[in-house]
């Protein structure tokens, strides 16, 4: 093991955060934590990890769960394809690997939702295989230590950093070393101004020597964020004196597949209320006298990776019952039961801020 590797491991031993998935060799627990932590901060993901382990203590228990329950437990974490893939992968382990978690980088990568990074993390941490992880923290640390200015999100950059990370992988304790370099990037060699003067690996750091720390890593510009305009229709009407509304399960190849939201009209631009009224009559077979828009919410802005959703919610009183709505993809739902469905965070936020939707008697 080189001095650099030893120093990183020593630093990690003294400074690592106390996290439950670091106290286990269970590939199920390590895999679960890695999937949750993709695109999610540790402080946000920790409670989800604990709830998943409690509700599904084994991979068999997870594999047997209905998708709707898994999505509900995942609610609020975003990137819901992770939850759907989690369930598919659990069923793969049970059905294709006879309940034994695969142990090599290549076989772990066969699991749905598992890419190079996650496969290397599981192989090294659960099975002590010498597969290097390369996440955002590792890119930053390596680009600075070796003063590499190839963009980390270019294909040549990915190749260069992956090869370098594997060259640096020690033969002993690969899992500990992987965690050490990631943790060092997360806690010490941070994106802003790291404390280079007191850094334990400063003598190895070419970016420090060349005064290039602030310029590294280099990243090419990503795609411009596109806006989508959603107009949610919150139909309200009493059934047996209980306020009901309509929910729809999202299907097709779009965001939030498998989750529930309100019937939706999407427009290319912000859209005027008159445009929405026309769309309601056309899309739901209503005539303009059979409903009243009681209120329109302020704009809700919801950020996704390459999209920004700009949403308004229209509370609509129907003059009649749900059969007026010519759309059998909608589910009639009592207001009090809305939270039992897996909901996108945007819908959950709207409901939390509008707990008492008000139904008028017809
Ligand atoms: S000297 Fe600074 S830039 Fe280099 S590894 Fe240490 S903290 Fe990171």
Coordinates of C-alpha atoms in Angstrom, one line a residue, residues 101-109 119 123 127 129 131:
X101 CA -26.7 -11.8 -3.6
X102 CA -24.3 -11.9 -6.6
X103 CA -20.6 -11.4 -5.6
X104 CA -18.7 -10.2 -8.6
X105 CA -18.7 -6.8 -10.3
X106 CA -20.0 -8.3 -13.5
X107 CA -22.8 -10.3 -11.9
X108 CA -23.8 -7.5 -9.6
X109 CA -24.1 -5.2 -12.6
X119 CA -21.5 -2.6 -8.6
X123 CA -18.2 -5.8 -4.7
X127 CA -17.1 -9.0 -0.9
X129 CA -13.2 -7.3 -4.4
X131 CA -13.1 -2.7 -7.9

